[in-house]
Short mmCIF file of C-alpha atoms in Angstrom, two decimals:
data_model
loop_
_atom_site.label_atom_id
_atom_site.label_comp_id
_atom_site.label_asym_id
_atom_site.label_seq_id
_atom_site.Cartn_x
_atom_site.Cartn_y
_atom_site.Cartn_z
CA UNK A 1 0.71 -6.54 8.12
CA UNK A 2 -0.79 -9.58 9.79
CA UNK A 3 -4.29 -10.79 8.90
CA UNK A 4 -5.20 -12.77 12.03
CA UNK A 5 -8.61 -11.86 13.45
CA UNK A 6 -7.21 -11.26 16.94
CA UNK A 7 -4.17 -9.29 15.70
CA UNK A 8 -2.07 -11.25 18.17
CA UNK A 9 0.85 -13.30 16.93
CA UNK A 10 1.40 -16.83 18.28
CA UNK A 11 4.78 -18.35 19.01
CA UNK A 12 6.03 -21.05 16.65
CA UNK A 13 6.16 -24.54 18.08
CA UNK A 14 9.23 -26.64 18.81
CA UNK A 15 8.74 -28.67 15.63
CA UNK A 16 8.71 -25.59 13.38
CA UNK A 17 11.69 -24.12 15.23
CA UNK A 18 13.66 -27.33 14.70
CA UNK A 19 12.77 -27.32 11.00
CA UNK A 20 14.21 -23.82 10.68
CA UNK A 21 17.39 -24.77 12.57
CA UNK A 22 17.75 -27.89 10.43
CA UNK A 23 18.20 -25.64 7.39
CA UNK A 24 21.61 -24.60 8.78
CA UNK A 25 22.68 -28.23 8.54
CA UNK A 26 21.00 -29.13 5.26
CA UNK A 27 21.89 -26.05 3.19
CA UNK A 28 25.59 -25.12 3.06
CA UNK A 29 24.83 -21.57 1.84
CA UNK A 30 22.68 -20.86 4.87
CA UNK A 31 25.16 -22.58 7.19
CA UNK A 32 27.91 -20.26 5.90
CA UNK A 33 26.09 -16.96 5.42
CA UNK A 34 22.78 -17.28 7.30
CA UNK A 35 19.66 -15.63 5.89
CA UNK A 36 20.20 -12.43 3.93
CA UNK A 37 16.41 -12.02 4.09
CA UNK A 38 14.64 -14.01 6.77
CA UNK A 39 11.57 -14.04 4.48
CA UNK A 40 13.40 -16.89 2.71
CA UNK A 41 12.32 -19.21 5.53
CA UNK A 42 8.85 -19.43 3.95
CA UNK A 43 10.38 -21.06 0.84
CA UNK A 44 11.70 -24.02 2.86
CA UNK A 45 9.52 -24.57 5.95
CA UNK A 46 5.82 -25.37 6.19
CA UNK A 47 3.59 -23.18 8.40
CA UNK A 48 5.75 -20.11 7.71
CA UNK A 49 3.88 -17.57 5.58
CA UNK A 50 3.11 -13.86 5.51
CA UNK A 51 1.62 -13.76 9.03
CA UNK A 52 4.66 -15.49 10.53
CA UNK A 53 6.99 -13.14 8.67
CA UNK A 54 5.01 -10.21 10.10
CA UNK A 55 5.34 -11.70 13.61
CA UNK A 56 9.09 -12.20 13.23
CA UNK A 57 9.55 -8.65 11.94
CA UNK A 58 7.55 -7.12 14.78
CA UNK A 59 9.52 -9.08 17.40
CA UNK A 60 12.92 -8.13 16.02
CA UNK A 61 11.93 -4.47 15.46
CA UNK A 62 10.02 -4.00 18.71
CA UNK A 63 12.76 -1.91 20.33
CA UNK A 64 12.72 0.54 17.41
CA UNK A 65 8.91 0.59 17.35
CA UNK A 66 8.82 1.51 21.06
CA UNK A 67 11.12 4.49 20.39
CA UNK A 68 9.06 5.47 17.35
CA UNK A 69 5.80 5.22 19.31
CA UNK A 70 6.97 7.26 22.30
CA UNK A 71 8.34 9.97 19.99
CA UNK A 72 5.11 10.14 17.94
CA UNK A 73 2.94 10.23 21.09
CA UNK A 74 5.04 13.07 22.50
CA UNK A 75 4.74 15.08 19.27
CA UNK A 76 1.01 14.56 18.77
CA UNK A 77 -0.20 14.45 22.36
CA UNK A 78 -1.39 10.83 22.31
CA UNK A 79 -2.20 9.62 25.87
CA UNK A 80 0.18 6.93 27.19
CA UNK A 81 0.40 4.67 30.22
CA UNK A 82 3.31 2.90 31.87
CA UNK A 83 3.04 -0.77 30.94
CA UNK A 84 5.23 -3.82 30.40
CA UNK A 85 6.02 -4.64 26.77
CA UNK A 86 7.12 -8.30 26.71
CA UNK A 87 9.80 -9.97 24.61
CA UNK A 88 11.75 -6.97 23.32
CA UNK A 89 14.79 -8.09 21.34
CA UNK A 90 18.06 -6.66 22.70
CA UNK A 91 20.42 -6.17 19.76
CA UNK A 92 23.46 -6.12 22.06
CA UNK A 93 22.86 -9.27 24.11
CA UNK A 94 20.76 -11.03 21.42
CA UNK A 95 18.14 -11.92 24.01
CA UNK A 96 14.48 -11.10 24.51
CA UNK A 97 13.65 -9.06 27.62
CA UNK A 98 10.58 -7.36 29.09
CA UNK A 99 10.66 -3.55 29.17
CA UNK A 100 8.61 -1.04 31.19
CA UNK A 101 7.73 1.82 28.84
CA UNK A 102 5.18 4.63 28.32
CA UNK A 103 3.01 3.77 25.30
CA UNK A 104 -0.71 3.89 24.39
CA UNK A 105 -2.91 1.00 25.52
CA UNK A 106 -5.98 -0.68 24.13
CA UNK A 107 -8.85 0.78 26.24
CA UNK A 108 -10.66 -2.56 26.28
CA UNK A 109 -7.82 -5.00 26.96
CA UNK A 110 -5.15 -2.65 28.39
CA UNK A 111 -2.65 -4.31 26.05
CA UNK A 112 0.20 -2.02 24.91
CA UNK A 113 -0.05 -0.55 21.42
CA UNK A 114 2.93 0.20 19.18
CA UNK A 115 2.77 2.48 16.16
CA UNK A 116 4.34 1.61 12.80
CA UNK A 117 5.45 4.03 10.05
CA UNK A 118 2.77 4.03 7.36
CA UNK A 119 5.43 3.77 4.64
CA UNK A 120 6.30 0.28 5.92
CA UNK A 121 2.88 -1.28 5.54
CA UNK A 122 2.40 -4.02 2.98
CA UNK A 123 -0.24 -6.74 2.85
CA UNK A 124 2.39 -9.16 1.53
CA UNK A 125 6.14 -9.26 2.12
CA UNK A 126 8.19 -8.21 -0.92
CA UNK A 127 9.53 -11.78 -0.93
CA UNK A 128 6.47 -14.02 -0.65
CA UNK A 129 5.58 -17.58 -1.53
CA UNK A 130 2.69 -16.76 -3.87
CA UNK A 131 4.89 -14.50 -6.01
CA UNK A 132 7.69 -17.08 -5.93
CA UNK A 133 5.33 -19.84 -7.04
CA UNK A 134 4.02 -17.70 -9.92
CA UNK A 135 7.27 -16.18 -11.16
CA UNK A 136 9.73 -19.01 -10.40
CA UNK A 137 7.60 -21.97 -11.30
CA UNK A 138 9.80 -24.98 -12.12
CA UNK A 139 8.89 -28.17 -13.95
CA UNK A 140 11.14 -30.15 -11.61
CA UNK A 141 8.54 -30.04 -8.84
CA UNK A 142 6.61 -33.32 -8.98
CA UNK A 143 2.81 -32.93 -9.15
CA UNK A 144 0.62 -34.45 -6.47
CA UNK A 145 -2.11 -37.10 -6.93
CA UNK A 146 -4.49 -34.45 -8.28
CA UNK A 147 -1.97 -33.36 -10.93
CA UNK A 148 -1.18 -30.08 -9.17
CA UNK A 149 2.05 -28.98 -7.51
CA UNK A 150 1.23 -28.20 -3.89
CA UNK A 151 3.13 -26.10 -1.38
CA UNK A 152 4.83 -29.01 0.39
CA UNK A 153 6.20 -30.35 -2.89
CA UNK A 154 7.62 -26.92 -3.73
CA UNK A 155 9.23 -26.60 -0.28
CA UNK A 156 10.88 -30.00 -0.64
CA UNK A 157 12.14 -29.09 -4.10
CA UNK A 158 13.58 -25.79 -2.84
CA UNK A 159 15.59 -27.52 -0.10
CA UNK A 160 17.34 -29.59 -2.78
CA UNK A 161 17.61 -26.75 -5.29
CA UNK A 162 18.65 -23.69 -3.29
CA UNK A 163 19.82 -21.93 -6.45
CA UNK A 164 16.22 -21.46 -7.58
CA UNK A 165 15.47 -19.46 -4.43
CA UNK A 166 18.69 -17.47 -4.81
CA UNK A 167 17.74 -16.48 -8.36
CA UNK A 168 14.30 -15.38 -7.22
CA UNK A 169 15.74 -13.28 -4.38
CA UNK A 170 18.26 -11.62 -6.70
CA UNK A 171 15.50 -10.77 -9.19
CA UNK A 172 13.37 -9.19 -6.45
CA UNK A 173 16.35 -7.24 -5.12
CA UNK A 174 16.89 -5.73 -8.58
CA UNK A 175 13.28 -4.51 -8.49
CA UNK A 176 13.41 -3.16 -4.96
CA UNK A 177 12.47 0.35 -6.19
CA UNK A 178 9.02 -1.07 -6.93
CA UNK A 179 8.59 -2.08 -3.28
CA UNK A 180 6.17 0.57 -2.04
CA UNK A 181 3.78 0.51 0.89
CA UNK A 182 0.29 -0.69 0.09
CA UNK A 183 -2.55 1.83 0.47
CA UNK A 184 -4.77 1.03 3.42
CA UNK A 185 -7.80 1.73 1.26
CA UNK A 186 -8.44 1.15 -2.44
CA UNK A 187 -11.32 2.97 -4.19
CA UNK A 188 -13.85 0.97 -6.19
CA UNK A 189 -13.72 1.32 -10.01
CA UNK A 190 -15.91 3.91 -11.74
CA UNK A 191 -18.17 1.20 -13.19
CA UNK A 192 -18.93 -0.17 -9.73
CA UNK A 193 -19.42 3.35 -8.38
CA UNK A 194 -22.10 3.99 -11.02
CA UNK A 195 -23.82 0.71 -10.13
CA UNK A 196 -23.69 1.64 -6.45
CA UNK A 197 -25.32 4.99 -7.20
CA UNK A 198 -28.05 3.23 -9.22
CA UNK A 199 -28.63 0.90 -6.26
CA UNK A 200 -29.04 3.87 -3.93
CA UNK A 201 -31.52 5.58 -6.24
CA UNK A 202 -33.58 2.40 -6.61
CA UNK A 203 -33.98 1.87 -2.86
CA UNK A 204 -37.20 3.13 -1.26
CA UNK A 205 -36.98 5.67 1.52
CA UNK A 206 -37.71 4.52 5.05
CA UNK A 207 -36.96 1.23 6.79
CA UNK A 208 -39.10 -1.28 4.90
CA UNK A 209 -37.22 -4.43 3.87
CA UNK A 210 -34.08 -3.06 5.58
CA UNK A 211 -33.88 -0.28 3.00
CA UNK A 212 -32.23 2.05 5.52
CA UNK A 213 -29.41 -0.43 6.21
CA UNK A 214 -28.89 -1.09 2.49
CA UNK A 215 -28.85 2.65 1.87
CA UNK A 216 -26.27 3.25 4.60
CA UNK A 217 -23.99 0.48 3.39
CA UNK A 218 -24.16 1.56 -0.26
CA UNK A 219 -23.64 5.24 0.55
CA UNK A 220 -20.67 4.51 2.81
CA UNK A 221 -18.96 2.41 0.12
CA UNK A 222 -19.63 5.04 -2.53
CA UNK A 223 -18.49 8.05 -0.52
CA UNK A 224 -15.35 6.28 0.72
CA UNK A 225 -14.30 5.97 -2.93
CA UNK A 226 -15.55 9.32 -4.23
CA UNK A 227 -13.81 11.31 -1.51
CA UNK A 228 -10.55 9.34 -1.60
CA UNK A 229 -7.74 10.40 -1.24
CA UNK A 230 -8.75 13.89 -0.05
CA UNK A 231 -10.61 12.41 2.92
CA UNK A 232 -9.48 9.20 4.61
CA UNK A 233 -12.34 6.83 5.40
CA UNK A 234 -12.46 6.20 9.14
CA UNK A 235 -15.54 4.22 10.11
CA UNK A 236 -19.26 3.59 9.77
CA UNK A 237 -20.47 3.80 13.33
CA UNK A 238 -23.76 3.61 15.19
CA UNK A 239 -25.08 5.76 17.99
CA UNK A 240 -28.41 6.05 19.78
CA UNK A 241 -30.45 9.23 20.21
CA UNK A 242 -33.60 8.75 22.32
CA UNK A 243 -33.84 5.09 21.33
CA UNK A 244 -33.32 5.81 17.61
CA UNK A 245 -30.35 4.13 15.92
CA UNK A 246 -28.41 6.61 13.82
CA UNK A 247 -25.66 5.73 11.37
CA UNK A 248 -22.77 8.07 10.80
CA UNK A 249 -19.92 7.93 8.33
CA UNK A 250 -16.72 9.34 9.79
CA UNK A 251 -13.78 10.64 7.75
CA UNK A 252 -10.42 11.86 8.97
CA UNK A 253 -9.74 15.40 7.81
CA UNK A 254 -6.16 15.21 6.57
CA UNK A 255 -6.27 18.88 5.44
CA UNK A 256 -4.95 17.95 2.00
CA UNK A 257 -6.76 20.84 0.23
CA UNK A 258 -7.35 24.50 1.05
CA UNK A 259 -11.07 23.77 1.50
CA UNK A 260 -10.39 21.05 4.07
CA UNK A 261 -7.83 23.25 5.82
CA UNK A 262 -10.50 25.95 6.13
CA UNK A 263 -12.94 23.43 7.64
CA UNK A 264 -10.31 22.40 10.17
CA UNK A 265 -9.32 25.95 11.11
CA UNK A 266 -12.81 27.47 11.08
CA UNK A 267 -14.81 24.62 12.64
CA UNK A 268 -12.09 22.60 14.50
CA UNK A 269 -13.10 19.50 12.52
CA UNK A 270 -10.33 16.95 12.77
CA UNK A 271 -12.94 14.38 11.78
CA UNK A 272 -15.93 15.04 9.55
CA UNK A 273 -19.32 13.47 10.24
CA UNK A 274 -21.61 12.45 7.38
CA UNK A 275 -25.03 11.56 8.76
CA UNK A 276 -26.87 9.11 6.50
CA UNK A 277 -30.63 9.65 6.39
CA UNK A 278 -32.75 7.48 4.11
CA UNK A 279 -35.85 9.61 4.67
CA UNK A 280 -38.22 11.41 2.37
CA UNK A 281 -37.72 14.70 4.20
CA UNK A 282 -35.18 15.99 6.72
CA UNK A 283 -37.10 17.19 9.77
CA UNK A 284 -36.25 19.36 12.76
CA UNK A 285 -35.38 16.41 15.02
CA UNK A 286 -32.77 15.29 12.47
CA UNK A 287 -31.16 18.72 12.48
CA UNK A 288 -31.20 18.78 16.28
CA UNK A 289 -29.58 15.35 16.48
CA UNK A 290 -26.70 16.32 14.20
CA UNK A 291 -26.37 19.64 16.02
CA UNK A 292 -25.88 17.83 19.37
CA UNK A 293 -23.30 15.56 17.80
CA UNK A 294 -21.15 18.40 16.44
CA UNK A 295 -18.91 18.94 19.44
CA UNK A 296 -15.58 17.91 20.91
CA UNK A 297 -13.37 15.92 18.52
CA UNK A 298 -15.89 16.11 15.66
CA UNK A 299 -15.83 19.90 15.54
CA UNK A 300 -18.67 22.04 14.22
CA UNK A 301 -18.97 20.90 10.58
CA UNK A 302 -21.36 18.14 9.49
CA UNK A 303 -23.00 16.76 6.36
CA UNK A 304 -26.44 15.28 5.77
CA UNK A 305 -26.51 12.61 3.05
CA UNK A 306 -30.16 12.23 2.12
CA UNK A 307 -32.76 11.92 -0.64
CA UNK A 308 -33.78 15.50 -1.35
CA UNK A 309 -32.65 19.07 -0.63
CA UNK A 310 -33.64 20.43 2.75
CA UNK A 311 -37.11 22.02 2.99
CA UNK A 312 -36.99 25.79 3.32
CA UNK A 313 -37.72 25.74 7.07
CA UNK A 314 -34.96 23.17 7.76
CA UNK A 315 -32.51 25.09 5.60
CA UNK A 316 -33.27 28.16 7.72
CA UNK A 317 -32.53 26.08 10.85
CA UNK A 318 -29.04 25.28 9.57
CA UNK A 319 -28.51 28.95 8.74
CA UNK A 320 -29.54 29.86 12.29
CA UNK A 321 -27.02 27.34 13.65
CA UNK A 322 -24.28 29.02 11.64
CA UNK A 323 -25.38 32.50 12.69
CA UNK A 324 -25.43 31.55 16.38
CA UNK A 325 -22.97 28.87 17.56
CA UNK A 326 -21.14 28.95 14.20
CA UNK A 327 -21.95 25.36 13.30
CA UNK A 328 -22.07 24.52 9.60
CA UNK A 329 -24.39 21.78 8.29
CA UNK A 330 -24.51 21.12 4.55
CA UNK A 331 -26.62 18.63 2.59
CA UNK A 332 -25.52 16.17 -0.04
#
């Protein structure tokens, strides 16, 4: 999974391409058999790392990803548009061609979007330079002026000692059962969660000294961990109600428990809204704001995260909302 800020891969230059092709002349094993794993390129050529490997993989698999995306969109009702997807590798002709297909698009840039199976996602390739450097460290690599062995020195050594790379690849192949997809979210440890809760309790209510922002950030980090993996953290987003900035924590309801299934079936909540209120007391306008927000794709179930239990009058307001339009608001 690439880490570039723009999420757009860039083509390699002529110099890097020639360096890769030169390997077929310099290394007899590659000349005879090619690359068993094209991730090996990063062990011989500068400027080839995890992002480049991700780019290569996406280019070569683009035809499959188009099929996967169109099938998933058909099954789940995801809107699509007819667009041109450039540089799709044709496995028959071994050429890159542009294809006109029906896939989702980025609403801001209109660029085509392709879906990827979640089970594929890793932050690092299974064969990666950092792991190679740590696990296959060799004394034969000469240190640089600062006494350390840098990447370029290791790449040069590998080109003259291909067996070292082969041994590393074989060792990783033997452990391929350990190659699992990386979780897209990792909860914070219990110790940090306790510190985060202490931070929240120590903050004053209101907006003085940005207390509301600090409260929102700390609560979002804490809840994302406490509710994982039963609820998937989606986003901390802002919205405006009558000139007032309101912060909401959004979770995807993956219906992993009977309770969450009931929320989905009873209140049509595919996503669950947690409204973060660093106030001394929840008032009627707060209840009305959340009430207006509980519609459409957010369903009719919402949560206040605030300092104190609701006053009796506000609790009665939430009961009235359940009795009438069947909206459920609970307070944490």
